[in-house]
Short mmCIF file of C-alpha atoms and ligand atoms in Angstrom, two decimals:
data_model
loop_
_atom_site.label_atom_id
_atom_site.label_comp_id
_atom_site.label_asym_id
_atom_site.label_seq_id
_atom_site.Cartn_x
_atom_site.Cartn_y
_atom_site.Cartn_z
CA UNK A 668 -1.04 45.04 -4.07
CA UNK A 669 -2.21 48.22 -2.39
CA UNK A 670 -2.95 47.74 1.22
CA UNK A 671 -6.61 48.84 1.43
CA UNK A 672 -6.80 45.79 -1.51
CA UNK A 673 -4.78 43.36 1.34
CA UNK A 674 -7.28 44.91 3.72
CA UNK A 675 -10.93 43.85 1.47
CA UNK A 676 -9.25 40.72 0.59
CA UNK A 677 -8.41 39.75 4.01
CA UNK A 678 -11.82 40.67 5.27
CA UNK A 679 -13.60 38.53 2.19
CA UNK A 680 -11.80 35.40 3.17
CA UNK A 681 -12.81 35.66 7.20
CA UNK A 682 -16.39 36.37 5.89
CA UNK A 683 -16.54 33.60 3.41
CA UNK A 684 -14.28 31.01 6.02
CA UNK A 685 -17.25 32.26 8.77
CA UNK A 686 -20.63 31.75 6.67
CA UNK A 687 -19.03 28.50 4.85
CA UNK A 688 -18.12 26.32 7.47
CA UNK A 689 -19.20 25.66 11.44
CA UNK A 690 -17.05 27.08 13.92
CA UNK A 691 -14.65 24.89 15.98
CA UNK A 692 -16.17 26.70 19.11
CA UNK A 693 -19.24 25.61 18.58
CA UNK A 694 -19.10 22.10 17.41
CA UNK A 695 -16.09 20.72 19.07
CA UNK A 696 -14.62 19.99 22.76
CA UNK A 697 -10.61 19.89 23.31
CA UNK A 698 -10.35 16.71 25.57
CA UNK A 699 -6.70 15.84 25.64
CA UNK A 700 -3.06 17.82 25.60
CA UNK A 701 -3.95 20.94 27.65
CA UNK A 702 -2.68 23.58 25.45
CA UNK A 703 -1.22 21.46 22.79
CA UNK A 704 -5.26 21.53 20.65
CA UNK A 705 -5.85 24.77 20.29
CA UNK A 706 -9.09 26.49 18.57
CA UNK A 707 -7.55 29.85 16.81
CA UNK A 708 -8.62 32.51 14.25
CA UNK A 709 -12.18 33.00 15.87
CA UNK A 710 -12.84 29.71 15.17
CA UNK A 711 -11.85 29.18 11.88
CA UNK A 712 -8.82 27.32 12.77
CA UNK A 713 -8.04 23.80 15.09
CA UNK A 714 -4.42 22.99 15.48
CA UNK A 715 -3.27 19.96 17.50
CA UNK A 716 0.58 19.42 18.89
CA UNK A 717 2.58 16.59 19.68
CA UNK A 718 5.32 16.64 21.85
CA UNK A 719 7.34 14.10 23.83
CA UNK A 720 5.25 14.68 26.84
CA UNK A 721 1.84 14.09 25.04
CA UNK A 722 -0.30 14.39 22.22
CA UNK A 723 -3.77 15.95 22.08
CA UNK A 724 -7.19 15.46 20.53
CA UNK A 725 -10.65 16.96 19.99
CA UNK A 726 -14.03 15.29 19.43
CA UNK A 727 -17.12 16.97 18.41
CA UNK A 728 -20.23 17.71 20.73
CA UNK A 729 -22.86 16.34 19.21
CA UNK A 730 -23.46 12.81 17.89
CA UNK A 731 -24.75 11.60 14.94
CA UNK A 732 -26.16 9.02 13.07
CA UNK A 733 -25.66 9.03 9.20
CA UNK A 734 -24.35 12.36 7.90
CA UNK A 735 -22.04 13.25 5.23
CA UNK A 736 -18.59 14.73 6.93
CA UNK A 737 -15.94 17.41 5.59
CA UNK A 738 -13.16 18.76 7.41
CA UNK A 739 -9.62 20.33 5.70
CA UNK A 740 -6.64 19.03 7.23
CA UNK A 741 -2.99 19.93 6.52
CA UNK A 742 -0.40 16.80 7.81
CA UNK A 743 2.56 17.70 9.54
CA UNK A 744 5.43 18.54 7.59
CA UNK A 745 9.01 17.78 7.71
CA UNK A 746 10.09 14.75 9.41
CA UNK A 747 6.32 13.42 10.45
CA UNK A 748 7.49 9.58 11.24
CA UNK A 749 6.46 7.96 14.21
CA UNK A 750 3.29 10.31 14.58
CA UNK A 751 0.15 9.23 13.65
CA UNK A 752 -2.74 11.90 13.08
CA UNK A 753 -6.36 10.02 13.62
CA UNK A 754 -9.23 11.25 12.39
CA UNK A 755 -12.58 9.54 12.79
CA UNK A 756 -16.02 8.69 13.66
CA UNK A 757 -16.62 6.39 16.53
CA UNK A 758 -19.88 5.27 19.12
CA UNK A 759 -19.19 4.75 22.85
CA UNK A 760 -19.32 1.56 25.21
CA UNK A 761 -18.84 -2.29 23.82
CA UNK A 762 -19.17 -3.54 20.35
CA UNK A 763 -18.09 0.09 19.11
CA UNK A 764 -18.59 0.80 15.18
CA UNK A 765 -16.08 3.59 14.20
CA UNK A 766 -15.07 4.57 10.76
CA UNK A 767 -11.49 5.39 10.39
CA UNK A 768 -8.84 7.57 8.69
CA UNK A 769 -5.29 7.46 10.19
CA UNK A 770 -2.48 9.28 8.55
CA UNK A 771 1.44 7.52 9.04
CA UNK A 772 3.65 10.45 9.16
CA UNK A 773 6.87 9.37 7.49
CA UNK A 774 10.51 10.76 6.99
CA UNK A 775 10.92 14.45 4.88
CA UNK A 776 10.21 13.91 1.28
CA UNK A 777 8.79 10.03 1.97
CA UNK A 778 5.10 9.47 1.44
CA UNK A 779 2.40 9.49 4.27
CA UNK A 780 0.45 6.42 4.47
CA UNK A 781 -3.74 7.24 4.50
CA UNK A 782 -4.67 4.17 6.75
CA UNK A 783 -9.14 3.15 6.58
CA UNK A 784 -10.31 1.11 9.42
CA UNK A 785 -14.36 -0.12 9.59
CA UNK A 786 -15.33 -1.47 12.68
CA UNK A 787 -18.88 -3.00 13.10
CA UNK A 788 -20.31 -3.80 16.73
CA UNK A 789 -16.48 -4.03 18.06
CA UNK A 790 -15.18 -5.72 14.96
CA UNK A 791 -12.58 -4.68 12.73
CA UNK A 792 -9.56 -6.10 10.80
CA UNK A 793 -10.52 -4.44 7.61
CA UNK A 794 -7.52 -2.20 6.81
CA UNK A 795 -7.03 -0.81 3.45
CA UNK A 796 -4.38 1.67 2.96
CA UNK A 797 -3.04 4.18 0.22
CA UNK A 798 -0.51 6.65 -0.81
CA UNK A 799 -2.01 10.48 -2.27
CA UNK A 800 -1.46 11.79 -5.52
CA UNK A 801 -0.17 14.86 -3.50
CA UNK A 802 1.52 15.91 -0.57
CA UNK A 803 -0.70 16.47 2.13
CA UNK A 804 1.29 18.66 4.40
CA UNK A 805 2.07 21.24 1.69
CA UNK A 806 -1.62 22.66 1.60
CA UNK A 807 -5.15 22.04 3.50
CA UNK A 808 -7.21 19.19 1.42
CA UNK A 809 -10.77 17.68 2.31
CA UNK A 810 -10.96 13.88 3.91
CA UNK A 811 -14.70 12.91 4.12
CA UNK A 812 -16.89 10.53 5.50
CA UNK A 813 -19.99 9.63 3.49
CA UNK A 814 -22.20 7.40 6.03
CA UNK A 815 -25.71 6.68 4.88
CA UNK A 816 -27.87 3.10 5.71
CA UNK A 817 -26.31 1.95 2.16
CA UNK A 818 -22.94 2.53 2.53
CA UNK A 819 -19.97 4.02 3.96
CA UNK A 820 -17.79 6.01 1.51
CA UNK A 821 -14.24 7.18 2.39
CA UNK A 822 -13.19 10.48 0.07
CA UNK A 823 -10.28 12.56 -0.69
CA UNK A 824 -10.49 15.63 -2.27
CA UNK A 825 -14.03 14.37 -3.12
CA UNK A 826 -12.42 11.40 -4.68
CA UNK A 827 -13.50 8.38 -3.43
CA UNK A 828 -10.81 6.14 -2.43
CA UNK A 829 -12.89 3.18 -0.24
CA UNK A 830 -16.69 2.25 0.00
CA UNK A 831 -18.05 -0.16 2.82
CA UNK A 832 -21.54 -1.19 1.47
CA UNK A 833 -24.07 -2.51 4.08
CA UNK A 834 -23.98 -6.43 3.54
CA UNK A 835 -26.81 -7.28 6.37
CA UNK A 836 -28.19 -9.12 4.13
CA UNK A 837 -25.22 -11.42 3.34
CA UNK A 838 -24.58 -11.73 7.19
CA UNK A 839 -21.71 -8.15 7.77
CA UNK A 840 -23.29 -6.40 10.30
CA UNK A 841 -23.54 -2.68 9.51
CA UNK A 842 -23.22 0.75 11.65
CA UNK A 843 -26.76 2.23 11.92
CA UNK A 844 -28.35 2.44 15.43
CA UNK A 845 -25.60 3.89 17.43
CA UNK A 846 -24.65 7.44 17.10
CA UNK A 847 -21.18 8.48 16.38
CA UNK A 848 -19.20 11.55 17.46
CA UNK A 849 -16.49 13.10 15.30
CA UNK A 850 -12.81 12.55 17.01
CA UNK A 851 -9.63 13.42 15.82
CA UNK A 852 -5.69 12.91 17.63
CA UNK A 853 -2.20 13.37 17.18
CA UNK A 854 -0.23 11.07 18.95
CA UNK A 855 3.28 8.84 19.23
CA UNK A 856 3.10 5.50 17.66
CA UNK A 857 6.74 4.78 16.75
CA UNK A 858 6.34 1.07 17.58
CA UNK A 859 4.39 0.66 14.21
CA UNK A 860 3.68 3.66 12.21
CA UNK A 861 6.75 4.34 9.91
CA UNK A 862 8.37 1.63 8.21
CA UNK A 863 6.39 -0.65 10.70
CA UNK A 864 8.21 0.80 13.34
CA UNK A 865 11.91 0.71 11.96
CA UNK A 866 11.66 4.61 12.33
CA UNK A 867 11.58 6.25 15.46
CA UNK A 868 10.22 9.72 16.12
CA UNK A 869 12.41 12.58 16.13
CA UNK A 870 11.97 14.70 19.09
CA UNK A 871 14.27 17.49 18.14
CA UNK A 872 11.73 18.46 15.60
CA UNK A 873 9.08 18.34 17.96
CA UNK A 874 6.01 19.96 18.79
CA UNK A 875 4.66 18.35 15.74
CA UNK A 876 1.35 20.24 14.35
CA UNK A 877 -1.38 18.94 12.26
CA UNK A 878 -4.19 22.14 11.25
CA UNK A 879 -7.60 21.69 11.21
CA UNK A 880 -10.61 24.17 9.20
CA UNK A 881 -13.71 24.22 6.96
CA UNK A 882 -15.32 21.60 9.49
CA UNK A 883 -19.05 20.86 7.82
CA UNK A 884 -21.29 18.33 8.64
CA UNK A 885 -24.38 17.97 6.78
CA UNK A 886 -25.92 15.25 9.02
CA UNK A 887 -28.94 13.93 11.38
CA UNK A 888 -27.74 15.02 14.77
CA UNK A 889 -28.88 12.47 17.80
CA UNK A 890 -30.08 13.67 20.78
CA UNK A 891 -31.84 11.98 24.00
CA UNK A 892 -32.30 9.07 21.85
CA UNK A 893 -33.89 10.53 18.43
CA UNK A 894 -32.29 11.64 15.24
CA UNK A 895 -32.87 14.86 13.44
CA UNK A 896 -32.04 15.39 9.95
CA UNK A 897 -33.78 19.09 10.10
CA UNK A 898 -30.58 21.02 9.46
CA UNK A 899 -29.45 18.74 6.59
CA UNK A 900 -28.87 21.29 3.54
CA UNK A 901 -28.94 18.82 1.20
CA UNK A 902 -29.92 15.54 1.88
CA UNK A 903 -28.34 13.97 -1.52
CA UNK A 904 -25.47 12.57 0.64
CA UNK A 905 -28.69 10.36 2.25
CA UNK A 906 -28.86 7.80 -0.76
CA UNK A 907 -25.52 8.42 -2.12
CA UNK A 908 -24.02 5.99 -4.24
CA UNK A 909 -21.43 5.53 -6.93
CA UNK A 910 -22.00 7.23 -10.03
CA UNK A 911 -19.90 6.36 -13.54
CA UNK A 912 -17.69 8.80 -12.72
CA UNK A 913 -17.17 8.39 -9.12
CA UNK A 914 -16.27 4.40 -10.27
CA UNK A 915 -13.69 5.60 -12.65
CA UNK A 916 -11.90 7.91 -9.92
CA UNK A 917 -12.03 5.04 -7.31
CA UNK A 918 -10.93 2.25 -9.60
CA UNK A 919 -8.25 5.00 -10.25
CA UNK A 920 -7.07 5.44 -6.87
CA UNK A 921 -7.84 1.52 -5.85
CA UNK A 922 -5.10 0.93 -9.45
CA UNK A 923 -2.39 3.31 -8.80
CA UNK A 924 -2.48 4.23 -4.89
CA UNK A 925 -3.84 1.13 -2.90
CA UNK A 926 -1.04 -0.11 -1.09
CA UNK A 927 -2.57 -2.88 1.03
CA UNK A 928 -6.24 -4.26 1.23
CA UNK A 929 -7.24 -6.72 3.82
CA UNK A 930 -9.54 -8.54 1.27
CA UNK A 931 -6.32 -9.68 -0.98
CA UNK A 932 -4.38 -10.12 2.27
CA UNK A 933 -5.54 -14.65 1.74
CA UNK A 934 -2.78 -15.84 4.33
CA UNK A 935 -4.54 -13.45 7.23
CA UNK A 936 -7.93 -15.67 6.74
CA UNK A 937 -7.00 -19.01 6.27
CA UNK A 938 -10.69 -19.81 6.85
CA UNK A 939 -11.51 -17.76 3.54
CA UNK A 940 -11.91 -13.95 2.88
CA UNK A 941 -14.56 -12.22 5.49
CA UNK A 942 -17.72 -11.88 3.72
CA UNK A 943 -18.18 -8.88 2.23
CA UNK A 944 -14.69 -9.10 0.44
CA UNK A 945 -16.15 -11.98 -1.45
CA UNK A 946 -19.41 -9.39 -2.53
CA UNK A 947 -17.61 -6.41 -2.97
CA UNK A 948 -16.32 -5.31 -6.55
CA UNK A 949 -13.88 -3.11 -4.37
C1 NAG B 2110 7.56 5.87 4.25
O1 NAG B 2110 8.44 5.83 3.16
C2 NAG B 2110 8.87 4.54 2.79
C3 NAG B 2110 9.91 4.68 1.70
O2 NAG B 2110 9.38 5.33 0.58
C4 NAG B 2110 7.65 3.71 2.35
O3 NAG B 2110 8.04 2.39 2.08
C5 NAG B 2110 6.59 3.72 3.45
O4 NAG B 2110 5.41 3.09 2.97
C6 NAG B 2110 6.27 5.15 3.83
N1 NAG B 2110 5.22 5.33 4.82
C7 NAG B 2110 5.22 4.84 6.06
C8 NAG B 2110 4.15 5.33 6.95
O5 NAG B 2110 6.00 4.02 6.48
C1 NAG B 2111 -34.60 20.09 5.48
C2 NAG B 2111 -34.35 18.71 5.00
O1 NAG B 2111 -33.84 18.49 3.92
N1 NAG B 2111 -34.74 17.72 5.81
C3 NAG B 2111 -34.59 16.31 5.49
C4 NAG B 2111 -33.36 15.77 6.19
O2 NAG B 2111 -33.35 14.37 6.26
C5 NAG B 2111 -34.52 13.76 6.78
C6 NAG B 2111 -34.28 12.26 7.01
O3 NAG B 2111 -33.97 11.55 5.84
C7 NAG B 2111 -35.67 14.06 5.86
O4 NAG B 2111 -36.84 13.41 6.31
C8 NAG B 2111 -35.86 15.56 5.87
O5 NAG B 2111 -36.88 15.90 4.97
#
């Protein structure tokens, strides 16, 4: 390539990376690991670091109540196991809902494990996990949050791979009056994680880095105790459901990359399956 191509190329992708997404500036705080989260590239860029002295995390400034959420992450490579990269959506104080993604790290070459928590008003115990249909620490891909008063839908790569549908009215209680804010970590957990637990981190490969970009949140934003939906682009994501297609793709992933689900987990309730795993088709 001639360099004055290298040049216009370089300066489309900042300008399209810019106008396309929020800015990590803007929407996010670093809260924990000093100079281990770090906001690069104008903006464009998050990276957090692990090391055997601490981890570090980010959480977003504003809080929100329904929204649809996109953000890019690339997993860290190599020998990941032991570390555990969180990314989620969680209120403050008691009874906490939060809406999980954790990523397992696991040994070079060994698959990750995509962990989904829901918790509702401090509950939880509704793990599902999976394996991907690619390696996640080879290139950035998109994990989103779909939360709307209907449901909560976990995708990957705009594939669904999890929906939590509000089951008030068979008795599940269901997050909707307290704002969330956006959170992500990168921390130690070697006493679970990989192999539940056999493998240990390896500290001679540390720091560890996971890379964060194309943040975009099309969402109602809460503030001093009201919601505002006036920036929402689109608000399709409001009533989003499960189209034909969508079905096929989770069914899919549900088939061929579920590797545990709490509702088919009988000996953990002895008392019967919770609720909604008795309602839901997934
Ligand atoms: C790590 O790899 C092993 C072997 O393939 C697999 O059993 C395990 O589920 C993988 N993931 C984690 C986080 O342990
Ligand atoms: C600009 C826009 O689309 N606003 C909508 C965002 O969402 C709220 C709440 O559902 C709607 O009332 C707005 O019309």
């Amino acid at each position: 390539m001639a360099p004055n191509w290298i040049l216009i190329s370089l300066f489309l992708c900042s300008f399209m990376a810019a106008s396309s997404a929020g800015n990590f500036y803007q929407d996010f705080d670093l809260i924990w690991g000093d100079h281990r989260a770090k906001i690069l590239r104008g903006g464009s860029l998050l990276t957090l670091s692990l090391d055997q002295a601490s981890g570090s995390g980010f959480q977003s400034k504003r809080q929100y109540l329904f929204g649809r959420f996109d953000m890019q992450l690339k997993l860290v490579a190599g020998n990941s196991a032991g570390t555990v990269t969180a990314y989620y959506l969680s209120s403050e104080g008691p009874n906490r809902d939060e809406i999980d993604f954790e990523f397992l790290g696991n040994l070079s070459g060994d698959p990750y494990i995509v962990h989904t928590n829901v918790y509702t008003q401090g509950k939880a115990d509704r793990e599902q996990q999976f394996y991907l249909w690619f390696d996640p620490t080879k290139d950035f891909h998109t994990y989103s949050f779909l939360w709307n008063p209907q449901r909560i839908i976990f995708l990957v790569d705009n594939i669904p791979i999890r929906v939590f549908d509000n089951g008030e009215s068979y008795g599940v209680p269901f997050p909707k009056r307290q704002p969330m804010k956006l959170y992500s970590s990168l921390w130690n957990a070697d006493q679970w994680a990989t192999k539940g637990g056999l493998v240990k981190t390896d500290w001679s490969k540390a720091p560890f880095t996971a890379f964060y970009r194309n943040f975009k949140a099309n969402a109602c934003v809460w503030s001093k105790g009201s919601s505002s939906c006036a920036n929402n682009k689109s608000n399709a994501w409001q009533t989003q459901g499960l189209d034909a297609n969508s079905r096929r793709r989770l069914r899919w992933v549900q088939k061929y990359f579920m590797i545990y689900n709490y509702c088919s987990d009988l000996k953990r309730f002895p008392g019967g399956r919770p609720r909604e795993c008795r309602r839901s088709r997934f």
